[in-house]
mmCIF file of C-alpha atoms in Angstrom:
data_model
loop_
_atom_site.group_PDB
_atom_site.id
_atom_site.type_symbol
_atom_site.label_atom_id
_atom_site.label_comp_id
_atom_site.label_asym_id
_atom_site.label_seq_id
_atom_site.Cartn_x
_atom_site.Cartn_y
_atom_site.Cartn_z
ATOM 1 C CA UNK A 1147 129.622 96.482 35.799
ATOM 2 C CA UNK A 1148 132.224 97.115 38.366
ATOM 3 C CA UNK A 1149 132.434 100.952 39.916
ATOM 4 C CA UNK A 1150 134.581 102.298 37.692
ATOM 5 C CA UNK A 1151 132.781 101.180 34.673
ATOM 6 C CA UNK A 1152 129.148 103.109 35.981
ATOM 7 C CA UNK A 1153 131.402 106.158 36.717
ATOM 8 C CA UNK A 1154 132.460 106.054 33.005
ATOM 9 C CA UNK A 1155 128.590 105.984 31.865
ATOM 10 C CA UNK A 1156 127.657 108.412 34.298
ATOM 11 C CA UNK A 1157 130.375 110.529 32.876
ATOM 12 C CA UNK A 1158 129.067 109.852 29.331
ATOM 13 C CA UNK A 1159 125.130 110.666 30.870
ATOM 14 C CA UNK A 1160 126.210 114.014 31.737
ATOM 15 C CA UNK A 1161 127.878 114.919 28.920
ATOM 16 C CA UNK A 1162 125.491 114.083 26.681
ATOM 17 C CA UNK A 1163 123.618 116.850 24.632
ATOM 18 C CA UNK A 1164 121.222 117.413 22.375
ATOM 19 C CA UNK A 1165 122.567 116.679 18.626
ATOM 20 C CA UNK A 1166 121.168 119.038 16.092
ATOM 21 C CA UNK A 1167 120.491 117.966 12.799
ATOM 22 C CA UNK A 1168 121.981 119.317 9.771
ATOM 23 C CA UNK A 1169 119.841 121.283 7.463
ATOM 24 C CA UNK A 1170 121.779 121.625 4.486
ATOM 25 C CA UNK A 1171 122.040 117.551 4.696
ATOM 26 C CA UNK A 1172 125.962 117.677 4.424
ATOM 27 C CA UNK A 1173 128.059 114.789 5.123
ATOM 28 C CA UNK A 1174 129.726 114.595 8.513
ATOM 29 C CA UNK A 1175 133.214 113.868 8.712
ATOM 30 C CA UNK A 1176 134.329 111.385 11.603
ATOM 31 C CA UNK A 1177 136.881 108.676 12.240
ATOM 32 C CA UNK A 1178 135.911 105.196 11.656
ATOM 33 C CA UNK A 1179 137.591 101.948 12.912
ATOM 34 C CA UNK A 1180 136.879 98.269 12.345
ATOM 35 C CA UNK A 1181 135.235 96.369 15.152
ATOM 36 C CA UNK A 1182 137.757 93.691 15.777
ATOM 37 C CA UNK A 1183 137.358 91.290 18.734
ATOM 38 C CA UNK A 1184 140.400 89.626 20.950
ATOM 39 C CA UNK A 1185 141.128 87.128 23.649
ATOM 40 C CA UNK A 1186 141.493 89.481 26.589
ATOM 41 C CA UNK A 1187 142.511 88.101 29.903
ATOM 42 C CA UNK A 1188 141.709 90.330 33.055
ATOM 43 C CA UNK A 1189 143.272 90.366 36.792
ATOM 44 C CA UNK A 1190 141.626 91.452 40.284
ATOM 45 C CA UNK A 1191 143.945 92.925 42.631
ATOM 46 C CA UNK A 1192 142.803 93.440 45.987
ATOM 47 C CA UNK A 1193 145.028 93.703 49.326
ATOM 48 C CA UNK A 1194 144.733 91.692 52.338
ATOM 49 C CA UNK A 1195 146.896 90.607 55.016
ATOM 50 C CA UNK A 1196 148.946 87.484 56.317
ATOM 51 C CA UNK A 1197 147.495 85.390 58.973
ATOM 52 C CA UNK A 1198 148.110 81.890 60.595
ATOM 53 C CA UNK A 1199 146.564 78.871 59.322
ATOM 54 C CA UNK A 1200 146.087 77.922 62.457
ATOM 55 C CA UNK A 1201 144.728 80.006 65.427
ATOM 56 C CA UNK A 1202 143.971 78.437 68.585
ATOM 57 C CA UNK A 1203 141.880 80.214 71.908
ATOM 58 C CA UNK A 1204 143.646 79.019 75.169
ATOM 59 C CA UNK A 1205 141.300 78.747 78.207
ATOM 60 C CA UNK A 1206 141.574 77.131 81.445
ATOM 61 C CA UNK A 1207 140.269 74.233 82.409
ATOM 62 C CA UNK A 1208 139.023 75.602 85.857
ATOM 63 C CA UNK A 1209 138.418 78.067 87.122
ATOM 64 C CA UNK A 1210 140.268 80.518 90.193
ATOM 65 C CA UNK A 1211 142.191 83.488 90.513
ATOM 66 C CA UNK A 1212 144.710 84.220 87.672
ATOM 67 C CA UNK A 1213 147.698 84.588 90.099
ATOM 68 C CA UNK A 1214 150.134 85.652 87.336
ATOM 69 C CA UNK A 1215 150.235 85.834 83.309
ATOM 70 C CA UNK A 1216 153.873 85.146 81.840
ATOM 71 C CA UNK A 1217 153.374 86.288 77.934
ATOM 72 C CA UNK A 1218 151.890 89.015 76.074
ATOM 73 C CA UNK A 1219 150.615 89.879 72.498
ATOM 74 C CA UNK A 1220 153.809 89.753 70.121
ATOM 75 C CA UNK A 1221 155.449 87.076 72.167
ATOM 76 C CA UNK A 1222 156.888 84.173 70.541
ATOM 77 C CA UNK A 1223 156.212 81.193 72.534
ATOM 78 C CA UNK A 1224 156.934 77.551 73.257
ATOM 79 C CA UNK A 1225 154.919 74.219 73.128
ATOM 80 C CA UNK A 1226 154.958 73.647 77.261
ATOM 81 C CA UNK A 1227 155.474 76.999 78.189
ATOM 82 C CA UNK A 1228 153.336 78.526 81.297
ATOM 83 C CA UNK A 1229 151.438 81.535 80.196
ATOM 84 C CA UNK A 1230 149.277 82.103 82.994
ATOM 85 C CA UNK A 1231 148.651 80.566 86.399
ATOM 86 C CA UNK A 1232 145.706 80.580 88.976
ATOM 87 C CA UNK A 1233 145.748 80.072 92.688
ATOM 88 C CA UNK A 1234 146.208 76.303 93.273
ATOM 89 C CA UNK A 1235 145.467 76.023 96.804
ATOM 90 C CA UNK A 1236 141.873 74.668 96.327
ATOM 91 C CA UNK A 1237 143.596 71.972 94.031
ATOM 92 C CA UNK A 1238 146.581 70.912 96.147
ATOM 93 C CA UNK A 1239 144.162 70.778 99.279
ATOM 94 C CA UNK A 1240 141.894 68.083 96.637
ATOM 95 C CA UNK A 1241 145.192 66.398 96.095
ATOM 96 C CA UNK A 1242 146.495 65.871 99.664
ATOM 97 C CA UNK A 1243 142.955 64.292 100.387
ATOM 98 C CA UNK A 1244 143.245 62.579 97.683
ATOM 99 C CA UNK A 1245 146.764 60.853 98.553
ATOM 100 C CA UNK A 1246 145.257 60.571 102.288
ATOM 101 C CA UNK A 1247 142.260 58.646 100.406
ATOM 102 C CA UNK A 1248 144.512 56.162 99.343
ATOM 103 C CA UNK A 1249 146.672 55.900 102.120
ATOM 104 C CA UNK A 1250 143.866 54.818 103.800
ATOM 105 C CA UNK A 1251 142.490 52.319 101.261
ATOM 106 C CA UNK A 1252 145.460 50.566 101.040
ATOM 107 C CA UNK A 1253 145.937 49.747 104.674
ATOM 108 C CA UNK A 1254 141.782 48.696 104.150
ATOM 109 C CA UNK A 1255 143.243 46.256 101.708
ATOM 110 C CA UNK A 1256 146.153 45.246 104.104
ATOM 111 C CA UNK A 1257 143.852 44.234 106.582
ATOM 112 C CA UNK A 1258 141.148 42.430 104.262
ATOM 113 C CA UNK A 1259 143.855 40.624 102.482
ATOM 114 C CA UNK A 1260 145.501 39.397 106.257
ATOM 115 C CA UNK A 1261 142.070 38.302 107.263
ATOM 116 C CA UNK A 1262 141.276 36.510 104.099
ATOM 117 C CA UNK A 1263 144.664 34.462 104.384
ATOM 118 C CA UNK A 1264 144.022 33.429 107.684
ATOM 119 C CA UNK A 1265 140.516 32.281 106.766
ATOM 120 C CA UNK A 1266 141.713 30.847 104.112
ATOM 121 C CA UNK A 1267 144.441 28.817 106.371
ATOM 122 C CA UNK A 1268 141.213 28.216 108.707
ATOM 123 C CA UNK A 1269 139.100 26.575 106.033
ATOM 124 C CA UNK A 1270 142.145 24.073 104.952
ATOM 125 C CA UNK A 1271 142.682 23.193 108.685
ATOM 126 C CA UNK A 1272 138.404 22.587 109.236
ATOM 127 C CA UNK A 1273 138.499 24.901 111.312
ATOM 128 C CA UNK A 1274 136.564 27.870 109.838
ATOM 129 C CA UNK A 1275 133.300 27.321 107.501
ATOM 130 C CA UNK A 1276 132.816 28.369 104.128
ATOM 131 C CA UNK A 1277 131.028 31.101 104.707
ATOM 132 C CA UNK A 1278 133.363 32.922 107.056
ATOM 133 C CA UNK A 1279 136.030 32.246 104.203
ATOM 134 C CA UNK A 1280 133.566 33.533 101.475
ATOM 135 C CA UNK A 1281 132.636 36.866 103.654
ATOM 136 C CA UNK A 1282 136.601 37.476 103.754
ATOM 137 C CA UNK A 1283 137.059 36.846 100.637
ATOM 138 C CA UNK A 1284 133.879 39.421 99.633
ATOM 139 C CA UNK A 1285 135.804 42.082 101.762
ATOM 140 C CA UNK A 1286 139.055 41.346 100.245
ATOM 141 C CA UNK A 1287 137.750 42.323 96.594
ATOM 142 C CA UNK A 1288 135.762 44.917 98.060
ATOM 143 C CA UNK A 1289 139.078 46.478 99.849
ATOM 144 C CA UNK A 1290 140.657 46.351 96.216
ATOM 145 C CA UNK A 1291 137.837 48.213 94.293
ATOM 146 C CA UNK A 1292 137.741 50.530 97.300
ATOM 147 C CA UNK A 1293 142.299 51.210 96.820
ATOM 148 C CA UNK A 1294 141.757 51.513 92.723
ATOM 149 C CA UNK A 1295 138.874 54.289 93.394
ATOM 150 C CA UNK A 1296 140.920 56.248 95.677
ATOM 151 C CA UNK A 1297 143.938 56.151 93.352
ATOM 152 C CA UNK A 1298 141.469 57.239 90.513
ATOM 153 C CA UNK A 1299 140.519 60.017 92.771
ATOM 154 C CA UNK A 1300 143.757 61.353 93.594
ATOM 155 C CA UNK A 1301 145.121 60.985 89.824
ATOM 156 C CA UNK A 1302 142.052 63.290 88.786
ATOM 157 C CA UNK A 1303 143.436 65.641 91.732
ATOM 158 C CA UNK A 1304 146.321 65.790 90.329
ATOM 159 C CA UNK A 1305 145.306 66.629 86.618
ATOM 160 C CA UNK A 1306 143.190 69.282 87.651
ATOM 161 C CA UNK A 1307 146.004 70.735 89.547
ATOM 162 C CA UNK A 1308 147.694 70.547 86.782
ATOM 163 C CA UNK A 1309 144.726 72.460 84.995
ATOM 164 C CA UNK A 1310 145.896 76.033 87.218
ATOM 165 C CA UNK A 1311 149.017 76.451 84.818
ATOM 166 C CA UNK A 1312 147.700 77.608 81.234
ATOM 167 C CA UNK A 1313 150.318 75.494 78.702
ATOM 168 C CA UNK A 1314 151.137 76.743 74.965
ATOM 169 C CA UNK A 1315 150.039 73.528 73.042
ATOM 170 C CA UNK A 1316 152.507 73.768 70.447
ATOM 171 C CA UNK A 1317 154.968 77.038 69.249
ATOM 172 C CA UNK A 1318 153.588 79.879 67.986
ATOM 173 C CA UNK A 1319 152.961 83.932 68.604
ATOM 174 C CA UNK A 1320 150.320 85.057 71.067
ATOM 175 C CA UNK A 1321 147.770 87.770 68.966
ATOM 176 C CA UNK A 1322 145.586 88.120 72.062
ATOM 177 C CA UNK A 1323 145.374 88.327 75.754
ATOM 178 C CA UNK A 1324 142.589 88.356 77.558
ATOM 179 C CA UNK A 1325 144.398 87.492 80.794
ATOM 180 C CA UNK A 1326 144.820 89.894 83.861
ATOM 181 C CA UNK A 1327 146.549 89.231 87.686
ATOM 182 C CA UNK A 1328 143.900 88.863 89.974
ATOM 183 C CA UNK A 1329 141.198 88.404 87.198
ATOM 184 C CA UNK A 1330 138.944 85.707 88.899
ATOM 185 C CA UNK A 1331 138.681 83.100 85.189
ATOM 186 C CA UNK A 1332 135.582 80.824 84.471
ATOM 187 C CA UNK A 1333 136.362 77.203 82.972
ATOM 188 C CA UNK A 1334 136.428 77.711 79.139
ATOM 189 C CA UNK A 1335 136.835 81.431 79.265
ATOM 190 C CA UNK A 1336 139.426 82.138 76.543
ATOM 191 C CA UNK A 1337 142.427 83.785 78.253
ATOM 192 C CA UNK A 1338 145.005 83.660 75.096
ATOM 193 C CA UNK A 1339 145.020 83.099 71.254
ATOM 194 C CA UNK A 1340 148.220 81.300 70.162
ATOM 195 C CA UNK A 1341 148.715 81.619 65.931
ATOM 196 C CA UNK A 1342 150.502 78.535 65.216
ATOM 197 C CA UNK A 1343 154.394 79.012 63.830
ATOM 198 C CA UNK A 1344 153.334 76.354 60.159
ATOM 199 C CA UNK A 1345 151.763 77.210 57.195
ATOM 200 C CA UNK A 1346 150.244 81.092 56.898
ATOM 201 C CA UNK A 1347 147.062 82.498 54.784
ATOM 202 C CA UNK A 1348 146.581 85.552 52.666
ATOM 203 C CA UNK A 1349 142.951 87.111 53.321
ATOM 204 C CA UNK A 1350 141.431 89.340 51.329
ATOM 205 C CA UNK A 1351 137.880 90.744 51.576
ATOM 206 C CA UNK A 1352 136.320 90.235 47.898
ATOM 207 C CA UNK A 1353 133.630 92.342 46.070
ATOM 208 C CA UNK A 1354 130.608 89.609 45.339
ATOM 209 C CA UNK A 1355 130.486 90.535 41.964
ATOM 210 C CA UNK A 1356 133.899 88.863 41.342
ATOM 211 C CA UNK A 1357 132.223 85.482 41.972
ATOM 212 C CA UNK A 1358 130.096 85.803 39.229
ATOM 213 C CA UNK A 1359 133.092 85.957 36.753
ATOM 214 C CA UNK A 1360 134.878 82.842 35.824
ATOM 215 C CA UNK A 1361 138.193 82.754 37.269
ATOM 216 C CA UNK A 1362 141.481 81.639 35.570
ATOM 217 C CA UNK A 1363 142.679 77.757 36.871
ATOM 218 C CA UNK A 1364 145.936 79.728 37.231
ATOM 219 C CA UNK A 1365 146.806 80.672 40.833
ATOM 220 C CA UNK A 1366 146.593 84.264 42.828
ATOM 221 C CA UNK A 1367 150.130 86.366 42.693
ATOM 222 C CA UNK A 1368 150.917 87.180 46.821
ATOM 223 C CA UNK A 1369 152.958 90.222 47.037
ATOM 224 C CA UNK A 1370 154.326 92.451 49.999
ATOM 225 C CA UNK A 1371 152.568 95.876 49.767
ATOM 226 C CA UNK A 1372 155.611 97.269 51.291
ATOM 227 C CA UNK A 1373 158.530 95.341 48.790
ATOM 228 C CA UNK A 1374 157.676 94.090 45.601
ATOM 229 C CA UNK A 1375 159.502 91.893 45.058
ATOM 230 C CA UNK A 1376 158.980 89.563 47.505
ATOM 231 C CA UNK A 1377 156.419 87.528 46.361
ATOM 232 C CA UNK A 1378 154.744 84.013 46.479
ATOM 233 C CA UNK A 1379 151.766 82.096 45.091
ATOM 234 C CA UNK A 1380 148.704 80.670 46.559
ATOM 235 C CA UNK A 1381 144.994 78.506 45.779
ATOM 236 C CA UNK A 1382 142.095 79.447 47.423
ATOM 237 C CA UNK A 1383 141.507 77.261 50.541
ATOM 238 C CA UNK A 1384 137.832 78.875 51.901
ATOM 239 C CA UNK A 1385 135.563 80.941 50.894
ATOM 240 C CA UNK A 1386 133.148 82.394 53.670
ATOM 241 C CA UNK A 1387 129.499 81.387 53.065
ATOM 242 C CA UNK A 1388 128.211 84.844 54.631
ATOM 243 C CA UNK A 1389 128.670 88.424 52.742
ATOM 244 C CA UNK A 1390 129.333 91.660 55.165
ATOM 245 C CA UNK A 1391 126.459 93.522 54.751
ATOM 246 C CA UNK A 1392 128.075 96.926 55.291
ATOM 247 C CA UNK A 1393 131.105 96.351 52.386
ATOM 248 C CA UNK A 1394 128.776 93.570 50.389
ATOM 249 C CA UNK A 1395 132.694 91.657 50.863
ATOM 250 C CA UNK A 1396 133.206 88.241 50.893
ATOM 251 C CA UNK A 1397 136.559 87.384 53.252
ATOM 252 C CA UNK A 1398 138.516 84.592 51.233
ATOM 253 C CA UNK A 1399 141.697 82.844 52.378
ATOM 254 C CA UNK A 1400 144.800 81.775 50.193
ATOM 255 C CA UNK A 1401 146.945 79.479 51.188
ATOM 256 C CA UNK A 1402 150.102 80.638 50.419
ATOM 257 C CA UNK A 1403 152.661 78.093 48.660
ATOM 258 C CA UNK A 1404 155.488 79.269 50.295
ATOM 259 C CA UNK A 1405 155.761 82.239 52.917
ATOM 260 C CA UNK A 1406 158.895 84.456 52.652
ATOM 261 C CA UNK A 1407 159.664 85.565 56.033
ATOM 262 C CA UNK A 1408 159.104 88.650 55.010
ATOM 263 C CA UNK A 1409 155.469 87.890 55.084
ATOM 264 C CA UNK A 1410 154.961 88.355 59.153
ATOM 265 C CA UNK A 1411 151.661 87.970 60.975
ATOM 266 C CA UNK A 1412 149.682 91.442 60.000
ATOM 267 C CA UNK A 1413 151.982 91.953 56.994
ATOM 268 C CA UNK A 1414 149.837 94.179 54.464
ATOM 269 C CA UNK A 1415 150.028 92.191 50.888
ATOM 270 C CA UNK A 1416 148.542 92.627 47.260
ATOM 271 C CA UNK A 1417 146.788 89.552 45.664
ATOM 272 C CA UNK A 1418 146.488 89.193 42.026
ATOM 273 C CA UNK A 1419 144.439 86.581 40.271
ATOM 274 C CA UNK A 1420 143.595 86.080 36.655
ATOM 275 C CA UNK A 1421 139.783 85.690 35.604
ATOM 276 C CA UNK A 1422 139.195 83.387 32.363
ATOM 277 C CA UNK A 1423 139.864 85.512 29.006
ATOM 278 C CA UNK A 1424 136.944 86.824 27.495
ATOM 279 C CA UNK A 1425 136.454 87.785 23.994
ATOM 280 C CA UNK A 1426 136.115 91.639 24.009
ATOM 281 C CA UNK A 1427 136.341 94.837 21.377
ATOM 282 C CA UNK A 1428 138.799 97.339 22.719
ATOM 283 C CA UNK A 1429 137.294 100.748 21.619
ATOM 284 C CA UNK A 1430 138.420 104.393 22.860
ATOM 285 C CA UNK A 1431 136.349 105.808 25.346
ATOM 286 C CA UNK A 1432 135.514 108.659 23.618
ATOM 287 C CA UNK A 1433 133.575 106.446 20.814
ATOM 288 C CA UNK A 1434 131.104 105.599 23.430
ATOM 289 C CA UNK A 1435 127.913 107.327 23.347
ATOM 290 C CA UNK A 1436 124.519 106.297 25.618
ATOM 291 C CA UNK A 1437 120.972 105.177 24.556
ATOM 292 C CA UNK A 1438 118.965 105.640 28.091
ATOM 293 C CA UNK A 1439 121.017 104.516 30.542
ATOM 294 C CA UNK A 1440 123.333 102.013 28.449
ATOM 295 C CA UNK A 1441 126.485 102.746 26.361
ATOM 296 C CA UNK A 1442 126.370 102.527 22.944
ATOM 297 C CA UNK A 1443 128.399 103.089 19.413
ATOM 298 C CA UNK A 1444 127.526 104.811 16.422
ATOM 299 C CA UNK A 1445 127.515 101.814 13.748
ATOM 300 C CA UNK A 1446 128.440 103.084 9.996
ATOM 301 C CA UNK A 1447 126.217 101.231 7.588
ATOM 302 C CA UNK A 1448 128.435 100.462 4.697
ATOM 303 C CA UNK A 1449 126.062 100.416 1.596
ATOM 304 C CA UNK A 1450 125.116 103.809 2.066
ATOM 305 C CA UNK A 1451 127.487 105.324 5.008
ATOM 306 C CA UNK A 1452 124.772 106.423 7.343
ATOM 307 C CA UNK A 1453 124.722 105.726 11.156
ATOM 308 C CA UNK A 1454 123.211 104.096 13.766
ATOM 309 C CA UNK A 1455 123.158 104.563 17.368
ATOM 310 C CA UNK A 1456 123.127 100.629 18.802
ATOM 311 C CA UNK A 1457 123.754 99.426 22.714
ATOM 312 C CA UNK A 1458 126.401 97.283 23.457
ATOM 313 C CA UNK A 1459 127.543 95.751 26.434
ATOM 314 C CA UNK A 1460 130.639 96.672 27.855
ATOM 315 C CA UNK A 1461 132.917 94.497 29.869
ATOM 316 C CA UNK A 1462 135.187 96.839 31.743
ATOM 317 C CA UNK A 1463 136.775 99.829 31.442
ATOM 318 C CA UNK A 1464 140.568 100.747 31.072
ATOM 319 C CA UNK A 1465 143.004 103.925 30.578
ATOM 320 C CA UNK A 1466 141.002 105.430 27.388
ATOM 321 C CA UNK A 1467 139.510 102.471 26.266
ATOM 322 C CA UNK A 1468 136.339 100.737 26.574
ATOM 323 C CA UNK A 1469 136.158 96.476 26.912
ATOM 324 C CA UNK A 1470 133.278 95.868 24.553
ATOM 325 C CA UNK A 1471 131.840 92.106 25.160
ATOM 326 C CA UNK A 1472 129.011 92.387 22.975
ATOM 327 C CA UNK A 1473 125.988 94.244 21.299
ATOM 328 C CA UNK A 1474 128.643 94.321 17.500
ATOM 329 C CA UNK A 1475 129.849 91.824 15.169
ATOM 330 C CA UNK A 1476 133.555 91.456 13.891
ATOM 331 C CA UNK A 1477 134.242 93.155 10.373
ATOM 332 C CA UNK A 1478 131.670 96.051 11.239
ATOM 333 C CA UNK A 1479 132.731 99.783 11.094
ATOM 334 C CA UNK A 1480 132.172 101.822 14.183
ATOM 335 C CA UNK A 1481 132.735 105.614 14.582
ATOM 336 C CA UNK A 1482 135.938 106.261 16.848
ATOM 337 C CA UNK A 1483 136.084 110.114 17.147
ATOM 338 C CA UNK A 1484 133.809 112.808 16.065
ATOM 339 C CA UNK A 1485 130.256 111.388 17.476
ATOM 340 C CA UNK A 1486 129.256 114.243 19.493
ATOM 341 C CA UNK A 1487 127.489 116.195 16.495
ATOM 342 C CA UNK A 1488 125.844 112.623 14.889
ATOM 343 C CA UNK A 1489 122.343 111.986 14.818
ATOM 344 C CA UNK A 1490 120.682 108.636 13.158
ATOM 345 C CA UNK A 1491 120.754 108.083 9.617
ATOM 346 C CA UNK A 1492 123.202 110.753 9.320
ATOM 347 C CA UNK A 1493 125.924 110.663 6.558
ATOM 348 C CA UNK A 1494 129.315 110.701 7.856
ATOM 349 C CA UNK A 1495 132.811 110.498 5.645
ATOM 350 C CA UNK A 1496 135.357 108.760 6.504
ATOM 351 C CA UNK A 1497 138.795 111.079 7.218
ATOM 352 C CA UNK A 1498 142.145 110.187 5.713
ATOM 353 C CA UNK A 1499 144.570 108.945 8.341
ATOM 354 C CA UNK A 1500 141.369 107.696 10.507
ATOM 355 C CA UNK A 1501 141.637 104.014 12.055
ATOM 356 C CA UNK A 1502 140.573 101.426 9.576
#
């Protein structure tokens, strides 16, 4: 029973009173209606707000001195821009040794590959021996693996000077920065979140009970809070496995079909969604009486127009009405008004101009 339904039977609790009988055995006179069931289909509406799909946590890839940050939260960036920098002097000094590295290996090579042709020249003329010609040739491919280590070297230099200047990875809005001048940054230590410009979610926080209702296959209605009519629809696209233990909320995210631009990042919105009709009794509230703790109805036997106090179960409640789902059958005769004076097995009459 959702919270406004047990304020409703607390309501009816308290007001309940003692019901004296009559001792002259007089009829009472009451209202009666019909119990007459219907296909009633009811909507949640719960507000969340508009986020990005996708939200992704910038970090450096090494670690330094942030010598400068370039963007802050609200800014609209893009893919390649520089948000932040750290001291590259470390790096360049890596890369310089690295391009001396292979400065040096390829003179190595120069002089391994001059010694091998000469040896080479040597052996044809029978001059040199075979083995001289094999050690040259040994140093020559040693020379080689020696120049393409050195060039690995100095490319990975390179790249992880490259790694001091934090890049957007694609156009979007920064939500978060992290990032301060003169902040000394670990590797991995996120420095900026980056929501990406595509496709945005609604996300609403839903009561648990909700999930054990069987929703419509229709979709959920996405309006702005602030403007009405601007409006889209959306599907559920996840559903978080773990429930907040202090609001007993589940946080679920629609994707939205379309987003009006309206709809900005942190845009307050109102989701409607239809749960699967349910055959219910619409009876006014004040025909609902309790028996312990549940709601019940005073049921008119027809034969001999006496009643009965019987629990039912009720649904929901709505503006002066009660959603009963069960607890009566169709066709039977239920007092509407004038139950605070009944007791069971009392004889009631029917007034003129009461529902039928």
């Amino acid at each position: 029973m959702t919270r406004s339904g047990r304020m409703m039977l607390a309501a009816l609790l308290l007001s309940a009173t003692a019901m004296p009988a009559l001792a002259d055995g007089a009829s009472r006179p009451v209202r009666t209606a019909p119990v007459h069931f219907e296909e009633r289909e009811q909507t949640v509406t719960i507000t969340g707000e508009v986020v990005a799909r996708v939200e992704t946590d910038l970090s450096f890839r090494v670690g330094g001195r942030i010598t400068g940050w370039f963007v802050d939260v609200g800014d609209a960036v893009k893919e390649g821009q520089v948000l932040a920098r750290l001291d590259p002097e470390e790096q360049k000094a890596d890369v310089e040794a690295g391009e001396a590295g292979v400065r040096a290996a390829e003179a190595q090579l120069k002089l391994a590959r001059a010694n091998f042709d000469r040896q080479k020249s040597l052996l044809n003329d029978g001059i040199s021996t075979r083995r001289d010609f094999d050690d040259a040739e040994t140093a020559l491919r040693t020379a080689e693996s020696a120049r393409e280590a050195a060039i690995a070297q100095s490319d990975t230099a390179k790249e992880l000077l490259s790694y001091t200047e934090l890049r957007a990875p694609a156009d979007g809005i920064v939500t978060a920065r992290l990032a301060e001048a003169g902040q000394v940054a670990q590797a991995a230590q996120t420095m900026f979140t980056i929501a990406d410009t595509g496709p945005r979610d609604a996300v609403f926080n839903v009561y648990e009970s909700l999930f054990f209702e069987q929703p419509s296959k229709d979709g959920v209605i996405v309006t702005l809070l602030r403007d009405g009519k601007v409006r889209t629809t959306g599907h559920v696209r996840e559903v978080s496995p773990t429930i907040d233990t202090q609001t007993g909320t589940v946080r679920v995210k629609i994707a939205m079909d379309q987003t009006p631009p309206e709809m900005t990042l942190g845009a307050s919105v109102v989701g409607v969604g239809s749960l699967a009709p349910r055959r219910v009794a619409v009876v006014p509230w004040q025909a609902l009486s309790v028996v312990g703790s549940r709601p019940a109805l005073w049921i008119v036997d027809k034969a001999n127009n006496t009643v009965s106090l019987r629990p039912v179960e009720v649904l929901s409640f709505e503006t002066g009405s009660a959603l009963v789902s069960g607890g009566i059958e169709e066709g039977e005769t239920y007092v509407a008004d004038g139950t605070k004076l009944l007791r069971p097995g009392q004889t009631v009459t029917a007034l003129e101009g009461g529902a039928q």
